[in-house]
Coordinates of C-alpha atoms in Angstrom, one line a residue:
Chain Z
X28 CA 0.0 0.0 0.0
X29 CA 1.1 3.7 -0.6
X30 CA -0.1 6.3 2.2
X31 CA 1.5 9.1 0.6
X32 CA -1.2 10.1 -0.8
X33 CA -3.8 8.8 2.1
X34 CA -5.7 12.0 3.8
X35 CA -5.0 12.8 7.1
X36 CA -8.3 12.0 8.2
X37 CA -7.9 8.2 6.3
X38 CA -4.4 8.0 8.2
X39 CA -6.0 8.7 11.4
X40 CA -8.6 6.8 10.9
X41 CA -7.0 3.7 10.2
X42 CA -4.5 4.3 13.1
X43 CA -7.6 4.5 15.2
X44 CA -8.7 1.2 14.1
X45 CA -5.0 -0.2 14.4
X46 CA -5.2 -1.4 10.9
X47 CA -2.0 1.3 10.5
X48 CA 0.7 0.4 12.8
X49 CA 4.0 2.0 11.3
X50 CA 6.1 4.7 11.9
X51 CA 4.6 7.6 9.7
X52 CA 7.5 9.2 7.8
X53 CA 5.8 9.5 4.1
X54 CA 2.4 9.3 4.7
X55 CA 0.0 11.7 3.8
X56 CA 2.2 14.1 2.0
X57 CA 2.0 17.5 1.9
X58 CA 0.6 17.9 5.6
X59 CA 2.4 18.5 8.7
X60 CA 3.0 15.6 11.7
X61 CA 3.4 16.8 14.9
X62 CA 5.8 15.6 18.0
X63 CA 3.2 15.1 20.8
X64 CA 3.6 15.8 25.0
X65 CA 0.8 15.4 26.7
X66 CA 1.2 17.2 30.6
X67 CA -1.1 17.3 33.6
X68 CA -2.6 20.8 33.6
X69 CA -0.2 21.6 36.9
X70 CA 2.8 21.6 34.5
X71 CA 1.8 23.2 31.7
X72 CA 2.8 27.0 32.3
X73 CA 5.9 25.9 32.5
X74 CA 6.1 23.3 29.8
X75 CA 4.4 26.6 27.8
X76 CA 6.8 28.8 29.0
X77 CA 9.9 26.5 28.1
X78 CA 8.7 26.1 24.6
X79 CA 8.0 30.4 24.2
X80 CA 11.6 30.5 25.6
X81 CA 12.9 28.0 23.1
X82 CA 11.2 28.5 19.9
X83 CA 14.0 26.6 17.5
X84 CA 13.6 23.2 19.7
X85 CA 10.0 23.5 20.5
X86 CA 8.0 25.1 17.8
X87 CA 4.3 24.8 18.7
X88 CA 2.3 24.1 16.4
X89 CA -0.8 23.6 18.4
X90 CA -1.8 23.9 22.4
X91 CA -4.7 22.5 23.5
X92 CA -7.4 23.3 25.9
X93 CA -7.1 21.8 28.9
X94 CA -9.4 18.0 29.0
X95 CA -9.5 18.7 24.9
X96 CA -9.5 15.4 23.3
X97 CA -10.3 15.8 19.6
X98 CA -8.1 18.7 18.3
X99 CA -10.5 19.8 15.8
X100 CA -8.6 22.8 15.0
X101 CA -5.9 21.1 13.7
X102 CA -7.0 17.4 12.7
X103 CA -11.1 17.4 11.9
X104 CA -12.8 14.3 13.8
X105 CA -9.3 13.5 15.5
X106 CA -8.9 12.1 18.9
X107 CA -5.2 12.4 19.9
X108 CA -5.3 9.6 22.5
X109 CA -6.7 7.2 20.3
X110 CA -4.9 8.5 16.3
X111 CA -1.1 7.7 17.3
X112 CA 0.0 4.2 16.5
X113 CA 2.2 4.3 19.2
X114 CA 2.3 6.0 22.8
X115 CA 5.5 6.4 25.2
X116 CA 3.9 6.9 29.0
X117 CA 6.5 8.4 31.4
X118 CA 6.5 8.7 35.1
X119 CA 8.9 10.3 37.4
X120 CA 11.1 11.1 34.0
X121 CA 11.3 7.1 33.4
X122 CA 9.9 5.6 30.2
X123 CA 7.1 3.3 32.1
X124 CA 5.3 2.0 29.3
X125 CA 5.2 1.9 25.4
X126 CA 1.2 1.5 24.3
X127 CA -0.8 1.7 21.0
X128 CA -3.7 3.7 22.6
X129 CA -3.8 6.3 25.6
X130 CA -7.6 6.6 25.9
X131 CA -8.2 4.9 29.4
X132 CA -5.4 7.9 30.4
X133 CA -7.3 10.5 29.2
X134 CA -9.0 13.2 32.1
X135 CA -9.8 16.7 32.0
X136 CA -6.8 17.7 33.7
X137 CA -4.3 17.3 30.8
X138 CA -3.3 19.4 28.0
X139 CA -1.6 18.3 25.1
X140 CA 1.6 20.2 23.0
X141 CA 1.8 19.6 19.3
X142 CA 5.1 20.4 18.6
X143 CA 6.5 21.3 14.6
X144 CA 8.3 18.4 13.6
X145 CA 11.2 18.3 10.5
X146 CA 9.2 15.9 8.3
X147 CA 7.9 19.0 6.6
X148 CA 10.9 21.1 6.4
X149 CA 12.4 17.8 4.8
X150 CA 9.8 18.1 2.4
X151 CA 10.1 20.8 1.4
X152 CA 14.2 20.9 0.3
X153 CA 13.6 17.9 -1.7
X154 CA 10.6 19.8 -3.4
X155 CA 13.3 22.3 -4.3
X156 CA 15.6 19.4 -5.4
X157 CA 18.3 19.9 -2.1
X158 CA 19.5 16.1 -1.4
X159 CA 19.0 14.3 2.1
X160 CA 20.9 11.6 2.7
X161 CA 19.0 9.8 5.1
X162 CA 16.0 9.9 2.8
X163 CA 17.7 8.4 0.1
X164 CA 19.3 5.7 2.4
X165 CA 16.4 4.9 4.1
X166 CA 18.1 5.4 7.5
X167 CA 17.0 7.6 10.5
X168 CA 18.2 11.3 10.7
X169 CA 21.6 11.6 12.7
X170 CA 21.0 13.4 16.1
X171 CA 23.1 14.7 18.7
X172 CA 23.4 16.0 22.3
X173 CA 25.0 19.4 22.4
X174 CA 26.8 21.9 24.8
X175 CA 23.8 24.8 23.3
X176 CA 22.1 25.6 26.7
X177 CA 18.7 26.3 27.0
X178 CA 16.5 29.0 28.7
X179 CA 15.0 27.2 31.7
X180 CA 11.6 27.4 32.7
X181 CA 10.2 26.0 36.0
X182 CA 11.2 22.0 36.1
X183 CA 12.2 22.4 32.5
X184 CA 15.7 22.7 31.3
X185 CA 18.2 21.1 29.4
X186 CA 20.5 21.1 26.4
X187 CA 19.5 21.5 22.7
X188 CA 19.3 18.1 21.0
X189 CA 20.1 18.7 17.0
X190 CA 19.7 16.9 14.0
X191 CA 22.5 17.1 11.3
X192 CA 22.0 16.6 7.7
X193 CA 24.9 16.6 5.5
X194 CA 23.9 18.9 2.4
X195 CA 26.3 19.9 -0.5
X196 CA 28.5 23.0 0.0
X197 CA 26.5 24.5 -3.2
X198 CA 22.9 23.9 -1.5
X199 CA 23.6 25.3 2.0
X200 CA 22.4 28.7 1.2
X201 CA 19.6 27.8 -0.3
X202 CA 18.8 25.1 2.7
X203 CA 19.0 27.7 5.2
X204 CA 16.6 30.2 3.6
X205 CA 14.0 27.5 2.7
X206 CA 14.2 26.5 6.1
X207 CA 14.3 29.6 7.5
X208 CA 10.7 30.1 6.6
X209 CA 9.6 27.3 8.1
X210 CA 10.0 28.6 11.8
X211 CA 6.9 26.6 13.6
X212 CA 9.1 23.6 12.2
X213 CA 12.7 24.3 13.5
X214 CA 12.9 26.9 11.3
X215 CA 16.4 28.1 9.9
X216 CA 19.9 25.7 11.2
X217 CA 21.4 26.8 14.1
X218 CA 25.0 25.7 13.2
X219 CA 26.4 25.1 9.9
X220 CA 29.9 23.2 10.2
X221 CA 32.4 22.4 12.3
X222 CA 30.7 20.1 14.9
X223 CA 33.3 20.6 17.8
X224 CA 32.0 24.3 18.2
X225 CA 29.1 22.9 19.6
X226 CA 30.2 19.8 21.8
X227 CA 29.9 17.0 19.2
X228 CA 33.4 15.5 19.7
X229 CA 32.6 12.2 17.1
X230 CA 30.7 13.1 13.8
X231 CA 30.8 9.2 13.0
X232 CA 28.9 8.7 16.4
X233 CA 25.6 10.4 16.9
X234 CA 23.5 9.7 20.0
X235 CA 20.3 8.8 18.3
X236 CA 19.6 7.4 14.6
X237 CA 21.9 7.0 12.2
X238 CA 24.9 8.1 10.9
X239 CA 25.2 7.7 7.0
X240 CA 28.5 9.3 6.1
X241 CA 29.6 13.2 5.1
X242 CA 30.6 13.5 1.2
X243 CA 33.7 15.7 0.4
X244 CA 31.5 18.2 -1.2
X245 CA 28.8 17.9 1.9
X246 CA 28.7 20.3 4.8
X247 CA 27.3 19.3 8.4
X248 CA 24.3 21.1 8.9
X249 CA 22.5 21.4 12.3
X250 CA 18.6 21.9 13.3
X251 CA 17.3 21.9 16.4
X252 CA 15.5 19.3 17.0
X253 CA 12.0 17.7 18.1
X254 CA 13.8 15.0 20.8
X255 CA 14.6 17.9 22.9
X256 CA 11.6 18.8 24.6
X257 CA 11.2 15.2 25.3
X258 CA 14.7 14.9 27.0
X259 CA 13.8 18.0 29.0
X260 CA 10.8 16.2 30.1
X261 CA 12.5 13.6 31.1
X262 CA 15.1 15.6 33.0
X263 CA 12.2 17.3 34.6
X264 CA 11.0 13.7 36.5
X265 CA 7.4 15.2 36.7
X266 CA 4.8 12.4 37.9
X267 CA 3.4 11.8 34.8
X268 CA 3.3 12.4 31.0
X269 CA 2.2 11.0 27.4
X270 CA 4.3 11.5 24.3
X271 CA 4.5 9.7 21.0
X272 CA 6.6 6.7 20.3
X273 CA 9.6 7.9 18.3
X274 CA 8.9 8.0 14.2
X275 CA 5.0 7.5 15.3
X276 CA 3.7 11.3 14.7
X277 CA -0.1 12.6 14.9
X278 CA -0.7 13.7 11.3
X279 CA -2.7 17.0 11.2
X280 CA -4.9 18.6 8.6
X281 CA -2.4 21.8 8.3
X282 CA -0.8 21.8 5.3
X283 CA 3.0 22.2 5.0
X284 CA 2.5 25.6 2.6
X285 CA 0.1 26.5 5.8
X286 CA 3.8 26.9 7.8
X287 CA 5.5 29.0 5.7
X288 CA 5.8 32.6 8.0
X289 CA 6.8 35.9 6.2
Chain U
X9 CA 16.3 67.9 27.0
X10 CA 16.1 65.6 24.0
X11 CA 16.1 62.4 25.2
X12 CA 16.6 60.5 21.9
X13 CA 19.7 59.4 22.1
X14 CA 19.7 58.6 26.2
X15 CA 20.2 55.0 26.7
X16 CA 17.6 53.1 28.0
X17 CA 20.1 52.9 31.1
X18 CA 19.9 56.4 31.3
X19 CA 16.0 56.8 31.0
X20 CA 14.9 53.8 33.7
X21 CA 17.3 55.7 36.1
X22 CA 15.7 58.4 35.3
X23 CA 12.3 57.2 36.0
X24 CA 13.1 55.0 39.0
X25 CA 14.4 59.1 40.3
X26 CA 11.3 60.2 38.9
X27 CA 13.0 62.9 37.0
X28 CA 11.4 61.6 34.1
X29 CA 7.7 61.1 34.2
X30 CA 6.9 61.8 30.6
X31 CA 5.7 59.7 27.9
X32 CA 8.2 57.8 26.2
X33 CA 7.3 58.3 22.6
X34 CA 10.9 59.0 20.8
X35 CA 13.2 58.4 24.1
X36 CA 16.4 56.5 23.8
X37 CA 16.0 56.3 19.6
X38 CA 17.1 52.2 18.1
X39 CA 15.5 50.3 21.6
X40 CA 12.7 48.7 21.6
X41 CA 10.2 49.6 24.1
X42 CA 7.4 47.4 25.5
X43 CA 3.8 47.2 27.2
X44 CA 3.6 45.8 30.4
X45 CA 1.5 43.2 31.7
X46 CA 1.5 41.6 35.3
X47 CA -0.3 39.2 36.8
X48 CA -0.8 36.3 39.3
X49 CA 0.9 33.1 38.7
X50 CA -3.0 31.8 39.0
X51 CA -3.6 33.3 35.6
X52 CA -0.2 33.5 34.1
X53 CA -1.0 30.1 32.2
X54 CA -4.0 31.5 30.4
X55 CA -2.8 34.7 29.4
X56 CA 0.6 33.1 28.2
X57 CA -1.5 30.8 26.0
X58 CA -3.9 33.3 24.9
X59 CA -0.6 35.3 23.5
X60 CA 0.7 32.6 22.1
X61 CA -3.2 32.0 20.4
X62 CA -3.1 35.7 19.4
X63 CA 0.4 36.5 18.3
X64 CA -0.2 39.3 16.2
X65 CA -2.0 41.5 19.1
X66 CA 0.2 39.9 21.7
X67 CA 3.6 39.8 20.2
X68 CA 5.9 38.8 24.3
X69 CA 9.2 40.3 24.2
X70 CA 10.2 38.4 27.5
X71 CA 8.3 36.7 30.0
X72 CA 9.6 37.0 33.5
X73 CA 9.7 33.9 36.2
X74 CA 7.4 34.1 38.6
X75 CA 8.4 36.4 41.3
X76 CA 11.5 37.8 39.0
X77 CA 11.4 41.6 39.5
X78 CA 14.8 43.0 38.0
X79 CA 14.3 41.8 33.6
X80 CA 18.1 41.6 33.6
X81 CA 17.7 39.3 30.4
X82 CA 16.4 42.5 28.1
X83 CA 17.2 45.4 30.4
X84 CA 20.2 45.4 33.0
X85 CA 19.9 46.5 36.2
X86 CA 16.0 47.3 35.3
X87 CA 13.6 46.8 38.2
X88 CA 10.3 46.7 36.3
X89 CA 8.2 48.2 39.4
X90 CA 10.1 51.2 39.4
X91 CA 11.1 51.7 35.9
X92 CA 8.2 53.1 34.0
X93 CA 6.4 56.5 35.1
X94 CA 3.0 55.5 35.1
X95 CA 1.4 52.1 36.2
X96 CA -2.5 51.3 36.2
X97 CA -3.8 48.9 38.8
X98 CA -7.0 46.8 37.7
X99 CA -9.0 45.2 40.4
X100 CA -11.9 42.8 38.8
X101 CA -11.0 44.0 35.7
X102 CA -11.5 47.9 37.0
X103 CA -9.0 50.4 36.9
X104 CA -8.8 51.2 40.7
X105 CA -5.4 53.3 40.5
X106 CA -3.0 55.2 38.6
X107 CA 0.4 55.7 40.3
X108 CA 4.2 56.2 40.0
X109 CA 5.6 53.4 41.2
X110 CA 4.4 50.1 42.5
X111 CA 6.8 48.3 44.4
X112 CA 4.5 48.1 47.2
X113 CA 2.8 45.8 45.0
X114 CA 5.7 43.4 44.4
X115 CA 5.1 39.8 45.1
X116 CA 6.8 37.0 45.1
X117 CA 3.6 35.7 42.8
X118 CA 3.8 37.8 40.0
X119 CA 4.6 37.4 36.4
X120 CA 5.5 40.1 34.0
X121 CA 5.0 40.2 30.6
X122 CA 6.7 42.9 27.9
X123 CA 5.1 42.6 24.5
X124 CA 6.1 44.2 21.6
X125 CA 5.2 47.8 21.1
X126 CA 4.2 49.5 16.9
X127 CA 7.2 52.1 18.5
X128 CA 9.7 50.0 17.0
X129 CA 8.4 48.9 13.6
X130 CA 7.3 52.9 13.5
X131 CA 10.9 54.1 13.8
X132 CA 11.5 51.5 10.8
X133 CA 9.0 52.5 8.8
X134 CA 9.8 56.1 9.3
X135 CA 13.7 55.5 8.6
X136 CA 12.6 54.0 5.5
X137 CA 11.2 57.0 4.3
X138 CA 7.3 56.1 4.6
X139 CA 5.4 58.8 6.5
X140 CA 3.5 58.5 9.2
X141 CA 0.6 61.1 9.4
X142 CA -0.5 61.0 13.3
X143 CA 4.3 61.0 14.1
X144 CA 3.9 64.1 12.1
X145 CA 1.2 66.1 13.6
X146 CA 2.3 64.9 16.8
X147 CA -1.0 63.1 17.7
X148 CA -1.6 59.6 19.4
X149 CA -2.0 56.9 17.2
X150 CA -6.1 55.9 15.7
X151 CA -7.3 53.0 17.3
X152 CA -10.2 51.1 16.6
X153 CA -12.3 48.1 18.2
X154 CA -12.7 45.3 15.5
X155 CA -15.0 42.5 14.8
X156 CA -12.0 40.0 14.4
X157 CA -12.7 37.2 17.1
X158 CA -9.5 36.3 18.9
X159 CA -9.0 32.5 20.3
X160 CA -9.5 32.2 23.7
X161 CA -7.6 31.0 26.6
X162 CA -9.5 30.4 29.9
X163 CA -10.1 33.8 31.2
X164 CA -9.4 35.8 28.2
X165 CA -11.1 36.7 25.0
X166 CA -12.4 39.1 23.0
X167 CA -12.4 41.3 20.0
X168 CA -8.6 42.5 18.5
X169 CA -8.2 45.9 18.4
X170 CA -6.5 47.7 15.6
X171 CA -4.0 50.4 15.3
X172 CA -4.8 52.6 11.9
X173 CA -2.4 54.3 9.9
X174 CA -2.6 56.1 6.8
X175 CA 0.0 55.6 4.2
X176 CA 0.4 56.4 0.8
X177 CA -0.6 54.1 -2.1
X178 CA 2.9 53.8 -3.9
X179 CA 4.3 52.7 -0.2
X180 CA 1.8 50.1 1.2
X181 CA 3.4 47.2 -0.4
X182 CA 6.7 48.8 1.2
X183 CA 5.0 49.0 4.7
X184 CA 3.9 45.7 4.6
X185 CA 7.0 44.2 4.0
X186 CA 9.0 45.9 6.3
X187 CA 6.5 44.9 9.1
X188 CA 6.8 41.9 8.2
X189 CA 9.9 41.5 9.1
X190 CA 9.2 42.5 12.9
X191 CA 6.8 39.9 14.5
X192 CA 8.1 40.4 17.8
X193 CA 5.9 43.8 17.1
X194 CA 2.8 43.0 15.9
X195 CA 4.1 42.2 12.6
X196 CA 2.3 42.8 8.8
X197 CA -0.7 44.3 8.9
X198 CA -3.8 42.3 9.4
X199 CA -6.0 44.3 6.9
X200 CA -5.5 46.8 3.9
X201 CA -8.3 49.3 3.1
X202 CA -12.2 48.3 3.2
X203 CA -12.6 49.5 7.3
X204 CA -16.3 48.3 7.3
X205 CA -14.7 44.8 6.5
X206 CA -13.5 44.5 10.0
X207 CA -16.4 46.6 11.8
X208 CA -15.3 49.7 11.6
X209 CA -18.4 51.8 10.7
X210 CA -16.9 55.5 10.6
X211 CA -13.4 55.3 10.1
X212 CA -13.4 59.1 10.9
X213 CA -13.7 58.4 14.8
X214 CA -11.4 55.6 16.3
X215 CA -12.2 54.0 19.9
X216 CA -8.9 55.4 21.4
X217 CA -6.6 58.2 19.7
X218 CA -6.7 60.5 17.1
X219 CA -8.0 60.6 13.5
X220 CA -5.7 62.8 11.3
X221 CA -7.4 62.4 8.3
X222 CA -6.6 60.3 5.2
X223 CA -5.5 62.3 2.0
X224 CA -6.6 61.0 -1.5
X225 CA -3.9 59.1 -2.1
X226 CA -3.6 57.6 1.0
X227 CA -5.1 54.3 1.8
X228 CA -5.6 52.9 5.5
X229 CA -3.5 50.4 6.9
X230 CA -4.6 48.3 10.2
X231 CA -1.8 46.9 12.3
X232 CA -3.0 44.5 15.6
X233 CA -2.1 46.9 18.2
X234 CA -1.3 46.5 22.1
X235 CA -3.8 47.9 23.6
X236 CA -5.6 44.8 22.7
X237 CA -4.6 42.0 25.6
X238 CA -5.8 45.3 28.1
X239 CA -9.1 45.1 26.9
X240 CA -9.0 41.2 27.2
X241 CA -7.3 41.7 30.8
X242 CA -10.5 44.0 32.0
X243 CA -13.2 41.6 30.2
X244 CA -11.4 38.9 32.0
X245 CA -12.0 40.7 35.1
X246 CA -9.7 38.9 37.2
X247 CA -9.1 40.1 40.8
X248 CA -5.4 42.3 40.0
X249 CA -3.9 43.3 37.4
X250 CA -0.8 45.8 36.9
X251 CA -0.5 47.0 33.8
X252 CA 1.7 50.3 32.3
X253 CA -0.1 53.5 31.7
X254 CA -0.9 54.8 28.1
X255 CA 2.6 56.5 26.6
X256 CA 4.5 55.4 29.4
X257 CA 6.3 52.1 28.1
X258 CA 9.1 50.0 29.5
X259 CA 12.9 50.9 27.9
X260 CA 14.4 47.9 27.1
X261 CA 18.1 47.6 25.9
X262 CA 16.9 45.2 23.0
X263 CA 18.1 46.8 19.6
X264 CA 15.2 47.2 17.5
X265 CA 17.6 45.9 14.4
X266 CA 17.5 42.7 17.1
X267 CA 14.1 42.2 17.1
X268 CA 14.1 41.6 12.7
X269 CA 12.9 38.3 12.2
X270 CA 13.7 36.2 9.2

């Protein structure tokens, strides 16, 4: 079967009914996925606060009321504890259980984060006929802890996780503008070279997904990335929280044109 | 005295002497200066999200932590209950008080929030060579209530209100684009021409402000404007409030060229 060009609506639907269990890079093209955290009401200000104060990690593309379950707004007919194929539940900061459905967790008192993810910026350079190597490998993006500190907020803190992409020295420019309008998905790089600047001591050796070589003519190129909120979360040890399983996104209704800001 | 080219050092010590109690239209030229907003933790959460909702009326420079009363981060050695020349209290959502200085009022509860101020992109727009009727006949801004819905967030809601300025045909595409570049201030323009579009009925007499008249060739432009989260503060009625008073904004040392978004 090809999802790619499967609605949002048929994607979540069939997640819904678990007759569509796999991660969702691909699917539905042309509409945004979203990084979810779901947070008991009490930590939300802060969670809220941490993402204003960190735009480039935590773009938000959506906040929900608090006890709203079907995130109209974003995703007609959705129900985001019920349209992820794959749920992480953490308590006290430690990864407790890994479900396909949240529903029997869901009360009034929570609020969930959508947060941009880089499937659309991704998109949107190959659109424009920049190269990704992961893409074309099939592989996982490289990703790295780095020494880039964060603003804290409350129990939030951290250090910026980043995702590298090895483009060639000719396309840089143009991958940084094209990104650069993307802001409520990463928006622009935040570090173009020379990975020691920023505490990545081994290139060759990223801390999560894979790393699939750097061409002569390819330059390193860093965004921050989605995995960052949930290590501050986890940091943070708060009692309880929800977030998707990793490559398993909630695929909204908004268009990626939707994204681009002036 | 011409205060242009004080520093915003300068002019908060100024204020906190009060030696300067003046509006601050025009003081310490190429800084940014802000709107204040402060309220109890209690309702921090909803008025955060309702800014975040409502961007383009509610553009946040900085958000302080709770209790934080010195904004080091965008003004050094700023106290921000001493350092603007005019606060209004709100009780309920009433105006109760109009004073100098309100570090009586300090608590270790409160949470202030700067948001952008149509000063800045002004001075852009200005430097750019676009006039700006109501800068030169050294009248207060038009302001009109609008029949644009904002989201809500708990507590707050309400219409936007609109800042209007005439401008002249050949530059409106200019003015737009230049705005657009500072979303940290409101931003583009949310409507061009057509005032009974957005509920404006007799463009020739704005809520708040003056009308300076629009020329033949001069069309009017409608920026969201600040004084739109004080109307949503007083529907909210919630039980205090400390907000600045008109013309009296906070100095920040941000560089307006700083606050160009890309």
């Amino acid at each position: 079967m090809d999802y790619s060009n499967a609605t949002p609506e048929t994607i979540r639907q069939l997640i819904r009914n678990r007759e569509f269990m796999m991660p969702t890079s691909g699917v539905a093209s042309g509409y945004a996925q979203g990084n979810l955290v779901i947070l008991p009401k009490e930590y939300a200000y802060d969670f809220l606060l941490f993402a204003y104060r960190n735009p480039k990690p935590c773009p938000l593309l959506y906040v929900s009321d608090t006890g709203e379950k079907h995130l109209d707004k974003i995703a007609a007919g959705s129900n985001i504890y019920t349209d992820i194929g794959n749920y992480n539940i953490y308590r006290d900061g430690k990864l407790v259980e890994n479900i396909e459905n949240v529903e029997k967790y869901h009360s009034d008192d929570l609020v969930s984060f959508i947060i941009g993810c880089s499937f659309t910026f991704e998109s949107e350079l190959v659109k424009e006929g920049i190269r990704i190597p992961h893409i074309e490998k099939k592989a996982n993006v490289a990703m790295y802890d780095t020494n880039i500190r964060l603003e804290d907020s409350g129990v939030f803190s951290g250090n910026m996780v980043v995702s590298m992409r090895p483009i060639k020295a000719r396309d840089v420019s143009r991958a940084v503008m094209i990104t650069s309008s993307f802001a409520k998905v990463h928006g622009a790089p935040v570090h173009v070279g020379n990975p020691a600047d920023i505490g990545i001591d081994d290139i060759t050796k990223p801390d999560y997904g894979d790393f699939v070589g750097i061409e002569e003519d390819e330059v390193p190129v860093f965004w921050a990335c989605g995995v960052t909120p949930q290590n501050a979360l986890r940091q943070s040890k708060i009692p309880f929280a929800i977030t998707h399983g990793p490559g398993y996104m909630f695929v909204t209704g908004i268009k990626n044109s939707d994204l681009i800001t002036y």
